[in-house]
Short mmCIF file of C-alpha atoms and ligand atoms in Angstrom, two decimals:
data_model
loop_
_atom_site.label_atom_id
_atom_site.label_comp_id
_atom_site.label_asym_id
_atom_site.label_seq_id
_atom_site.Cartn_x
_atom_site.Cartn_y
_atom_site.Cartn_z
CA MET A 1 -47.77 57.94 -82.88
CA SER A 2 -44.79 57.68 -80.55
CA LEU A 3 -42.89 60.80 -79.59
CA TYR A 4 -39.81 58.60 -79.79
CA GLY A 5 -39.95 57.30 -83.33
CA ILE A 6 -37.18 57.07 -85.87
CA GLU A 7 -37.36 60.87 -86.42
CA ASN A 8 -36.14 61.51 -82.87
CA LEU A 9 -33.59 58.96 -81.58
CA PRO A 10 -32.17 60.85 -78.60
CA TYR A 11 -28.97 59.42 -77.14
CA GLY A 12 -28.55 58.11 -73.62
CA VAL A 13 -26.39 55.83 -71.48
CA PHE A 14 -27.99 52.78 -69.89
CA SER A 15 -27.04 49.62 -68.06
CA GLY A 16 -28.73 46.29 -67.65
CA ASP A 17 -28.21 43.45 -65.21
CA ASP A 18 -24.44 43.28 -65.70
CA GLY A 19 -24.03 46.97 -64.80
CA THR A 20 -22.03 47.80 -67.94
CA ARG A 21 -22.82 51.28 -69.23
CA ARG A 22 -23.74 51.34 -72.89
CA ILE A 23 -24.78 54.02 -75.36
CA GLY A 24 -28.22 53.68 -76.87
CA VAL A 25 -31.02 55.60 -78.50
CA ARG A 26 -34.55 55.79 -77.20
CA LEU A 27 -37.16 54.13 -79.39
CA GLY A 28 -40.74 54.23 -78.11
CA SER A 29 -40.62 53.11 -74.48
CA GLY A 30 -37.38 51.23 -74.93
CA VAL A 31 -33.70 51.70 -75.68
CA VAL A 32 -31.80 50.31 -78.67
CA ASP A 33 -28.25 49.31 -77.80
CA LEU A 34 -25.71 50.96 -80.12
CA SER A 35 -22.60 49.58 -78.43
CA PRO A 36 -22.28 46.64 -80.90
CA LEU A 37 -21.53 49.24 -83.60
CA GLY A 38 -18.24 50.01 -81.86
CA GLY A 39 -16.28 53.17 -82.60
CA LEU A 40 -17.74 56.22 -80.86
CA PHE A 41 -20.52 54.00 -79.51
CA ALA A 42 -18.09 51.75 -77.65
CA ALA A 43 -17.87 54.16 -74.73
CA SER A 44 -19.53 54.50 -71.35
CA THR A 45 -20.43 58.17 -71.89
CA LEU A 46 -21.39 60.30 -74.86
CA ASN A 47 -18.24 62.45 -74.51
CA PRO A 48 -16.24 60.82 -77.36
CA LEU A 49 -19.22 61.27 -79.67
CA LEU A 50 -19.72 64.86 -78.47
CA ALA A 51 -16.07 65.69 -79.19
CA ALA A 52 -16.13 64.21 -82.69
CA GLY A 53 -17.96 67.11 -84.37
CA PRO A 54 -20.76 67.60 -86.88
CA PRO A 55 -19.68 65.19 -89.67
CA ALA A 56 -19.28 62.40 -87.12
CA TRP A 57 -22.58 63.37 -85.49
CA ALA A 58 -24.34 63.06 -88.84
CA ALA A 59 -22.66 59.71 -89.51
CA ALA A 60 -23.60 58.45 -86.04
CA ARG A 61 -27.20 59.48 -86.53
CA ALA A 62 -27.28 57.73 -89.89
CA GLN A 63 -25.90 54.58 -88.26
CA ALA A 64 -28.44 54.73 -85.43
CA THR A 65 -31.24 55.32 -87.90
CA ALA A 66 -30.14 52.33 -89.97
CA VAL A 67 -30.01 50.09 -86.90
CA VAL A 68 -33.52 51.12 -85.90
CA ALA A 69 -34.83 50.85 -89.47
CA ALA A 70 -33.45 47.31 -89.63
CA GLY A 71 -35.77 46.41 -86.77
CA SER A 72 -33.31 46.02 -83.92
CA SER A 73 -35.09 45.15 -80.71
CA ALA A 74 -35.49 47.75 -77.99
CA THR A 75 -35.07 46.81 -74.35
CA PRO A 76 -37.97 48.18 -72.29
CA LEU A 77 -36.93 51.16 -70.20
CA ASP A 78 -38.25 49.51 -67.04
CA GLN A 79 -35.56 46.84 -67.47
CA VAL A 80 -32.61 49.23 -67.61
CA ARG A 81 -31.04 51.92 -65.50
CA LEU A 82 -30.39 55.30 -67.10
CA HIS A 83 -27.24 57.21 -66.21
CA LEU A 84 -25.89 60.72 -66.60
CA PRO A 85 -25.39 60.62 -70.37
CA PHE A 86 -22.19 62.65 -70.49
CA GLU A 87 -19.49 63.77 -68.12
CA VAL A 88 -20.35 67.37 -67.36
CA ALA A 89 -17.39 69.70 -67.78
CA ASP A 90 -18.38 73.26 -66.84
CA TYR A 91 -21.92 74.34 -66.09
CA THR A 92 -23.28 77.81 -66.80
CA ASP A 93 -26.81 79.04 -66.24
CA PHE A 94 -28.36 81.98 -68.07
CA TYR A 95 -31.37 84.16 -67.29
CA SER A 96 -32.85 84.72 -70.73
CA SER A 97 -36.63 84.74 -70.29
CA GLU A 98 -37.81 88.33 -70.13
CA GLN A 99 -41.03 87.30 -68.39
CA HIS A 100 -39.13 85.39 -65.71
CA ALA A 101 -36.70 88.26 -65.16
CA LEU A 102 -39.62 90.70 -64.82
CA ASN A 103 -41.53 88.41 -62.44
CA ALA A 104 -38.45 87.74 -60.31
CA GLY A 105 -37.79 91.47 -60.13
CA ARG A 106 -41.34 92.25 -59.02
CA ILE A 107 -41.30 89.52 -56.37
CA LEU A 108 -37.76 89.82 -55.00
CA ARG A 109 -36.95 93.50 -55.60
CA PRO A 110 -40.29 95.32 -55.33
CA GLN A 111 -38.48 98.59 -54.61
CA SER A 112 -36.85 98.43 -58.05
CA PRO A 113 -38.94 96.22 -60.33
CA GLY A 114 -38.13 95.76 -63.98
CA LEU A 115 -35.07 94.67 -65.85
CA ALA A 116 -31.49 95.53 -64.98
CA SER A 117 -30.04 98.07 -67.41
CA SER A 118 -27.76 95.43 -68.94
CA TRP A 119 -30.46 92.79 -69.40
CA ARG A 120 -31.25 93.66 -73.02
CA ARG A 121 -27.58 94.26 -73.82
CA LEU A 122 -26.22 90.83 -72.99
CA PRO A 123 -27.39 87.37 -71.87
CA ILE A 124 -26.91 87.49 -68.10
CA GLY A 125 -25.62 84.30 -66.52
CA TYR A 126 -23.54 82.79 -63.74
CA HIS A 127 -21.20 79.84 -63.42
CA GLY A 128 -22.77 76.92 -61.58
CA ARG A 129 -21.45 73.70 -60.10
CA SER A 130 -20.95 70.85 -62.56
CA ALA A 131 -20.15 68.29 -59.83
CA THR A 132 -23.76 68.34 -58.63
CA VAL A 133 -25.43 67.93 -62.02
CA VAL A 134 -27.36 64.66 -61.63
CA VAL A 135 -29.50 62.53 -63.87
CA SER A 136 -33.28 62.42 -63.62
CA GLU A 137 -34.66 60.30 -60.74
CA THR A 138 -31.71 61.08 -58.48
CA PRO A 139 -33.27 62.08 -55.12
CA VAL A 140 -32.71 65.70 -54.13
CA GLU A 141 -31.90 66.38 -50.49
CA ARG A 142 -33.35 69.56 -49.07
CA PRO A 143 -30.38 71.90 -48.66
CA SER A 144 -29.46 73.68 -45.46
CA GLY A 145 -27.89 77.09 -45.18
CA GLN A 146 -28.09 80.60 -43.80
CA LEU A 147 -31.69 81.62 -44.31
CA ALA A 148 -31.41 85.00 -42.64
CA ASP A 149 -29.05 86.89 -40.38
CA GLY A 150 -27.93 84.37 -37.76
CA VAL A 151 -30.34 81.63 -38.80
CA PHE A 152 -28.98 78.36 -40.19
CA GLY A 153 -31.37 75.57 -41.09
CA ALA A 154 -33.13 73.57 -43.75
CA SER A 155 -34.47 75.65 -46.62
CA GLN A 156 -38.17 76.41 -46.26
CA ARG A 157 -38.51 77.86 -49.75
CA LEU A 158 -37.27 75.08 -51.99
CA ASP A 159 -38.18 75.69 -55.62
CA ILE A 160 -37.59 74.53 -59.16
CA GLU A 161 -36.57 76.23 -62.37
CA ALA A 162 -37.72 74.59 -65.62
CA GLU A 163 -34.99 75.11 -68.21
CA VAL A 164 -33.46 73.75 -71.37
CA GLY A 165 -29.79 72.73 -71.26
CA PHE A 166 -27.45 72.88 -74.25
CA VAL A 167 -24.65 70.32 -74.48
CA VAL A 168 -21.34 71.46 -75.98
CA GLY A 169 -19.51 68.95 -78.12
CA VAL A 170 -16.63 70.65 -79.91
CA PRO A 171 -14.33 72.90 -77.82
CA GLY A 172 -13.98 76.52 -78.83
CA ARG A 173 -13.38 80.13 -77.88
CA ARG A 174 -14.93 83.26 -79.33
CA VAL A 175 -17.59 81.11 -80.98
CA PRO A 176 -19.65 83.31 -83.34
CA THR A 177 -23.41 82.88 -83.30
CA THR A 178 -23.06 81.30 -86.74
CA GLY A 179 -20.86 78.62 -85.16
CA PHE A 180 -23.56 77.40 -82.79
CA ALA A 181 -24.31 74.14 -84.63
CA ASP A 182 -20.58 73.47 -85.12
CA HIS A 183 -20.09 73.30 -81.37
CA VAL A 184 -23.39 72.38 -79.74
CA PHE A 185 -24.51 68.78 -80.01
CA GLY A 186 -27.98 68.78 -78.52
CA VAL A 187 -30.41 69.60 -75.75
CA VAL A 188 -31.60 68.20 -72.44
CA LEU A 189 -34.35 69.26 -70.07
CA LEU A 190 -32.98 70.71 -66.85
CA ASN A 191 -34.26 71.51 -63.38
CA ASP A 192 -32.22 74.17 -61.58
CA TRP A 193 -33.38 73.40 -58.03
CA SER A 194 -33.27 76.64 -56.07
CA ALA A 195 -33.48 77.43 -52.36
CA ARG A 196 -35.05 80.88 -52.41
CA ASP A 197 -34.35 81.70 -48.76
CA ILE A 198 -30.66 80.79 -49.02
CA GLN A 199 -30.46 82.61 -52.35
CA ALA A 200 -32.13 85.78 -51.08
CA PHE A 201 -29.69 86.18 -48.18
CA GLU A 202 -26.48 85.36 -50.04
CA TYR A 203 -26.81 86.74 -53.55
CA ARG A 204 -25.95 90.40 -53.15
CA PRO A 205 -23.76 91.47 -54.82
CA LEU A 206 -22.21 88.36 -56.42
CA GLY A 207 -25.23 86.31 -57.47
CA PRO A 208 -26.38 82.69 -56.98
CA PHE A 209 -24.09 80.40 -54.97
CA LEU A 210 -25.19 77.84 -52.35
CA GLY A 211 -28.87 78.50 -53.02
CA LYS A 212 -28.45 76.61 -56.29
CA SER A 213 -25.24 74.56 -56.16
CA PHE A 214 -26.66 71.60 -54.20
CA ALA A 215 -28.32 69.91 -57.21
CA THR A 216 -29.19 70.41 -60.87
CA SER A 217 -31.11 67.59 -62.55
CA ILE A 218 -31.07 66.79 -66.28
CA SER A 219 -33.04 64.42 -68.46
CA PRO A 220 -31.27 61.19 -69.42
CA TRP A 221 -31.79 61.70 -73.17
CA VAL A 222 -29.78 64.17 -75.26
CA VAL A 223 -31.84 65.19 -78.29
CA PRO A 224 -29.43 66.06 -81.10
CA LEU A 225 -29.89 69.45 -82.77
CA GLU A 226 -30.31 67.51 -86.01
CA ALA A 227 -33.64 66.17 -84.72
CA LEU A 228 -35.02 69.67 -84.01
CA ALA A 229 -36.59 72.17 -86.40
CA PRO A 230 -35.21 75.68 -85.86
CA ILE A 231 -37.60 78.63 -85.91
CA PRO A 232 -36.93 82.37 -86.21
CA ALA A 233 -35.80 83.92 -82.95
CA PRO A 234 -38.06 86.63 -81.44
CA PRO A 235 -37.21 90.27 -82.27
CA GLN A 236 -34.76 92.06 -79.99
CA ASP A 237 -34.84 95.74 -79.09
CA PRO A 238 -32.36 97.38 -78.93
CA SER A 239 -30.41 95.56 -81.60
CA PRO A 240 -27.68 93.52 -79.87
CA HIS A 241 -23.99 94.20 -80.30
CA ASP A 242 -22.37 92.84 -83.48
CA TYR A 243 -20.82 89.83 -81.72
CA LEU A 244 -24.35 88.67 -80.80
CA LEU A 245 -25.58 88.81 -84.39
CA PRO A 246 -27.10 87.20 -86.34
CA PRO A 247 -29.17 85.88 -83.42
CA GLY A 248 -29.15 82.27 -84.56
CA PRO A 249 -32.10 79.91 -84.39
CA GLY A 250 -34.94 79.78 -81.92
CA PHE A 251 -36.57 76.50 -80.95
CA ASP A 252 -40.26 75.78 -80.44
CA LEU A 253 -39.90 73.58 -77.37
CA ARG A 254 -43.01 73.12 -75.24
CA LEU A 255 -42.30 72.28 -71.65
CA THR A 256 -44.57 70.92 -68.95
CA VAL A 257 -44.22 71.00 -65.17
CA ASP A 258 -45.95 68.40 -63.01
CA TRP A 259 -46.01 68.87 -59.21
CA ASN A 260 -46.72 65.42 -57.83
CA ASP A 261 -49.56 64.32 -60.11
CA THR A 262 -50.80 67.78 -61.08
CA ARG A 263 -49.84 69.62 -64.25
CA VAL A 264 -49.21 73.13 -62.91
CA SER A 265 -47.55 74.85 -65.86
CA SER A 266 -46.66 74.63 -69.56
CA PRO A 267 -43.72 76.98 -70.23
CA PRO A 268 -43.11 77.94 -73.89
CA PHE A 269 -39.43 78.04 -74.89
CA ALA A 270 -40.14 79.76 -78.23
CA GLY A 271 -40.48 83.16 -76.53
CA MET A 272 -37.02 83.23 -74.92
CA TYR A 273 -35.38 86.60 -75.52
CA TRP A 274 -31.76 85.48 -75.97
CA THR A 275 -30.98 82.50 -78.19
CA ALA A 276 -28.70 79.60 -77.34
CA ALA A 277 -26.34 80.78 -80.10
CA GLN A 278 -26.12 84.22 -78.49
CA GLN A 279 -25.55 82.67 -75.06
CA LEU A 280 -22.61 80.63 -76.38
CA ALA A 281 -21.21 83.62 -78.27
CA HIS A 282 -21.43 85.74 -75.13
CA LEU A 283 -19.99 83.02 -72.89
CA THR A 284 -16.89 82.81 -75.10
CA SER A 285 -16.68 86.47 -76.18
CA ASN A 286 -13.96 87.40 -73.67
CA GLY A 287 -11.66 84.62 -74.82
CA ALA A 288 -12.92 82.04 -72.32
CA SER A 289 -13.00 78.53 -73.73
CA VAL A 290 -15.71 75.91 -73.71
CA ARG A 291 -14.89 72.21 -73.79
CA THR A 292 -16.52 68.91 -74.55
CA GLY A 293 -19.25 68.19 -72.01
CA ASP A 294 -19.90 71.81 -71.12
CA LEU A 295 -23.52 72.37 -70.23
CA TYR A 296 -25.22 75.73 -70.39
CA ALA A 297 -28.81 76.30 -69.49
CA SER A 298 -31.34 78.75 -70.88
CA GLY A 299 -32.55 80.20 -67.63
CA THR A 300 -36.04 79.64 -66.26
CA VAL A 301 -38.52 79.38 -69.10
CA SER A 302 -41.56 81.53 -68.32
CA GLY A 303 -44.32 82.71 -70.63
CA PRO A 304 -46.77 85.54 -69.96
CA GLY A 305 -49.51 83.42 -68.35
CA ARG A 306 -49.48 82.24 -64.74
CA ASP A 307 -49.90 78.70 -66.15
CA GLN A 308 -46.75 79.22 -68.26
CA VAL A 309 -44.19 80.04 -65.58
CA GLY A 310 -41.14 77.89 -64.95
CA SER A 311 -40.73 78.38 -61.19
CA PHE A 312 -42.94 77.99 -58.14
CA LEU A 313 -41.69 81.40 -56.97
CA GLU A 314 -43.75 82.80 -59.83
CA LEU A 315 -46.54 80.20 -59.78
CA THR A 316 -47.39 80.94 -56.12
CA TRP A 317 -46.07 84.51 -56.13
CA ASN A 318 -43.47 83.72 -53.47
CA GLY A 319 -45.90 81.51 -51.57
CA ALA A 320 -48.55 84.24 -51.21
CA GLU A 321 -50.93 82.53 -53.63
CA PRO A 322 -50.65 78.78 -52.97
CA VAL A 323 -51.48 76.35 -55.76
CA LYS A 324 -53.99 73.56 -55.21
CA LEU A 325 -52.88 70.08 -56.25
CA ALA A 326 -55.10 67.25 -57.48
CA ASP A 327 -55.14 65.58 -54.05
CA GLY A 328 -56.69 68.72 -52.54
CA THR A 329 -53.56 69.87 -50.72
CA THR A 330 -51.99 73.24 -51.37
CA ARG A 331 -48.37 74.28 -51.85
CA GLY A 332 -46.30 77.42 -51.78
CA PHE A 333 -42.91 75.70 -52.09
CA LEU A 334 -41.75 72.08 -52.12
CA LEU A 335 -42.46 69.76 -49.20
CA ASP A 336 -40.39 66.67 -48.36
CA GLY A 337 -41.61 63.78 -50.51
CA ASP A 338 -42.82 66.04 -53.30
CA ARG A 339 -41.93 65.00 -56.81
CA VAL A 340 -41.47 67.32 -59.78
CA THR A 341 -41.32 66.24 -63.41
CA ILE A 342 -40.39 68.56 -66.26
CA GLY A 343 -41.30 67.18 -69.67
CA GLY A 344 -41.20 68.57 -73.16
CA THR A 345 -42.01 68.13 -76.81
CA ALA A 346 -40.96 69.85 -80.02
CA ILE A 347 -41.77 69.83 -83.68
CA GLY A 348 -38.90 67.86 -85.08
CA ALA A 349 -36.86 68.38 -88.23
CA ALA A 350 -39.01 65.78 -89.96
CA GLY A 351 -42.14 67.82 -89.22
CA VAL A 352 -43.55 65.45 -86.62
CA GLU A 353 -43.81 66.02 -82.89
CA ILE A 354 -40.95 64.52 -80.91
CA GLY A 355 -40.39 64.01 -77.17
CA LEU A 356 -37.59 65.62 -75.21
CA GLY A 357 -37.76 63.04 -72.44
CA SER A 358 -38.34 64.24 -68.91
CA VAL A 359 -36.45 65.13 -65.78
CA SER A 360 -37.85 64.11 -62.39
CA GLY A 361 -36.71 64.46 -58.82
CA THR A 362 -38.18 63.73 -55.40
CA ILE A 363 -37.34 65.82 -52.33
CA ARG A 364 -35.69 64.04 -49.41
CA PRO A 365 -35.56 65.60 -45.93
CA ALA A 366 -32.55 67.64 -44.94
CA THR A 367 -29.83 65.79 -43.07
CA GLY A 368 -27.54 68.71 -42.28
CA1 LIG B 401 -31.72 79.04 -63.31
#
């Protein structure tokens, strides 16, 4: 059974030979053109649909479902080009996997391992760079920067972070956790490429900057929340502040990370400590607004097993324990020419497994 059947129908933007960008839904290994329906589908990005809100989202999904049920033909994906599906407004990245935060602390701050005192009080995050959010298959140039005191050069510790991105549709401020599904349209898979050497030298005390701003890749398909089956969120101790309650839904998303042709990890999203509803509530709790096209990411998804971590920092323990790939070579961090693919599946609202698409990128040599 296809992971991209009528129960899924994620939205994307594609073009064919004439170069015109059209909105479609993925069906099997093809895309069904929705642009003939007009209205919100007669656009070159998903932003008008995102802005239209839940009743319009439900109507659009019903229309797409009807088109597919009527047997509309799908154009094979190898005959189209997939584009960034929406214009990214602001981009925020959280840090909501307890296992990742613990691992990163042990590796990067061995003198003070463990969680920061605020970590269980609020979903920690930082504001990233929306201009460098790119669609899957966009090559990623190795960044250059200050690697240590007085040393400028190409990053030697280029890494990934396997994450889930949430796409905001309806603008808002002070969004309660119960308002999550009124504002958030759907999810993408996201790779927060990270230069650990640049990051390590620059991040104190203000956090990630150039070590992450050079590129963030997302999958070309936005899976609407309507296609996903929510699950109970994990317990939280201590109980969060009132504005972060109720916690909102969890999601049983199962990610995979392939390094070249080797599956190196399978991170489980279901165990994330902070929910996407709490992240949005926190992000807007001070009165800050979100707008259509805002993208906020979960933070690196890491489970308790070494084969469940969402970064190579953790997989190779900062390069100290290299991983062996299928071709017999070993890696600590990314080499030029390496390709990483993050994939994912979920149990959908209809009770069948659905695909979340994938996000891939290949490393090009530094030019600066
Ligand atoms: Ca991240």
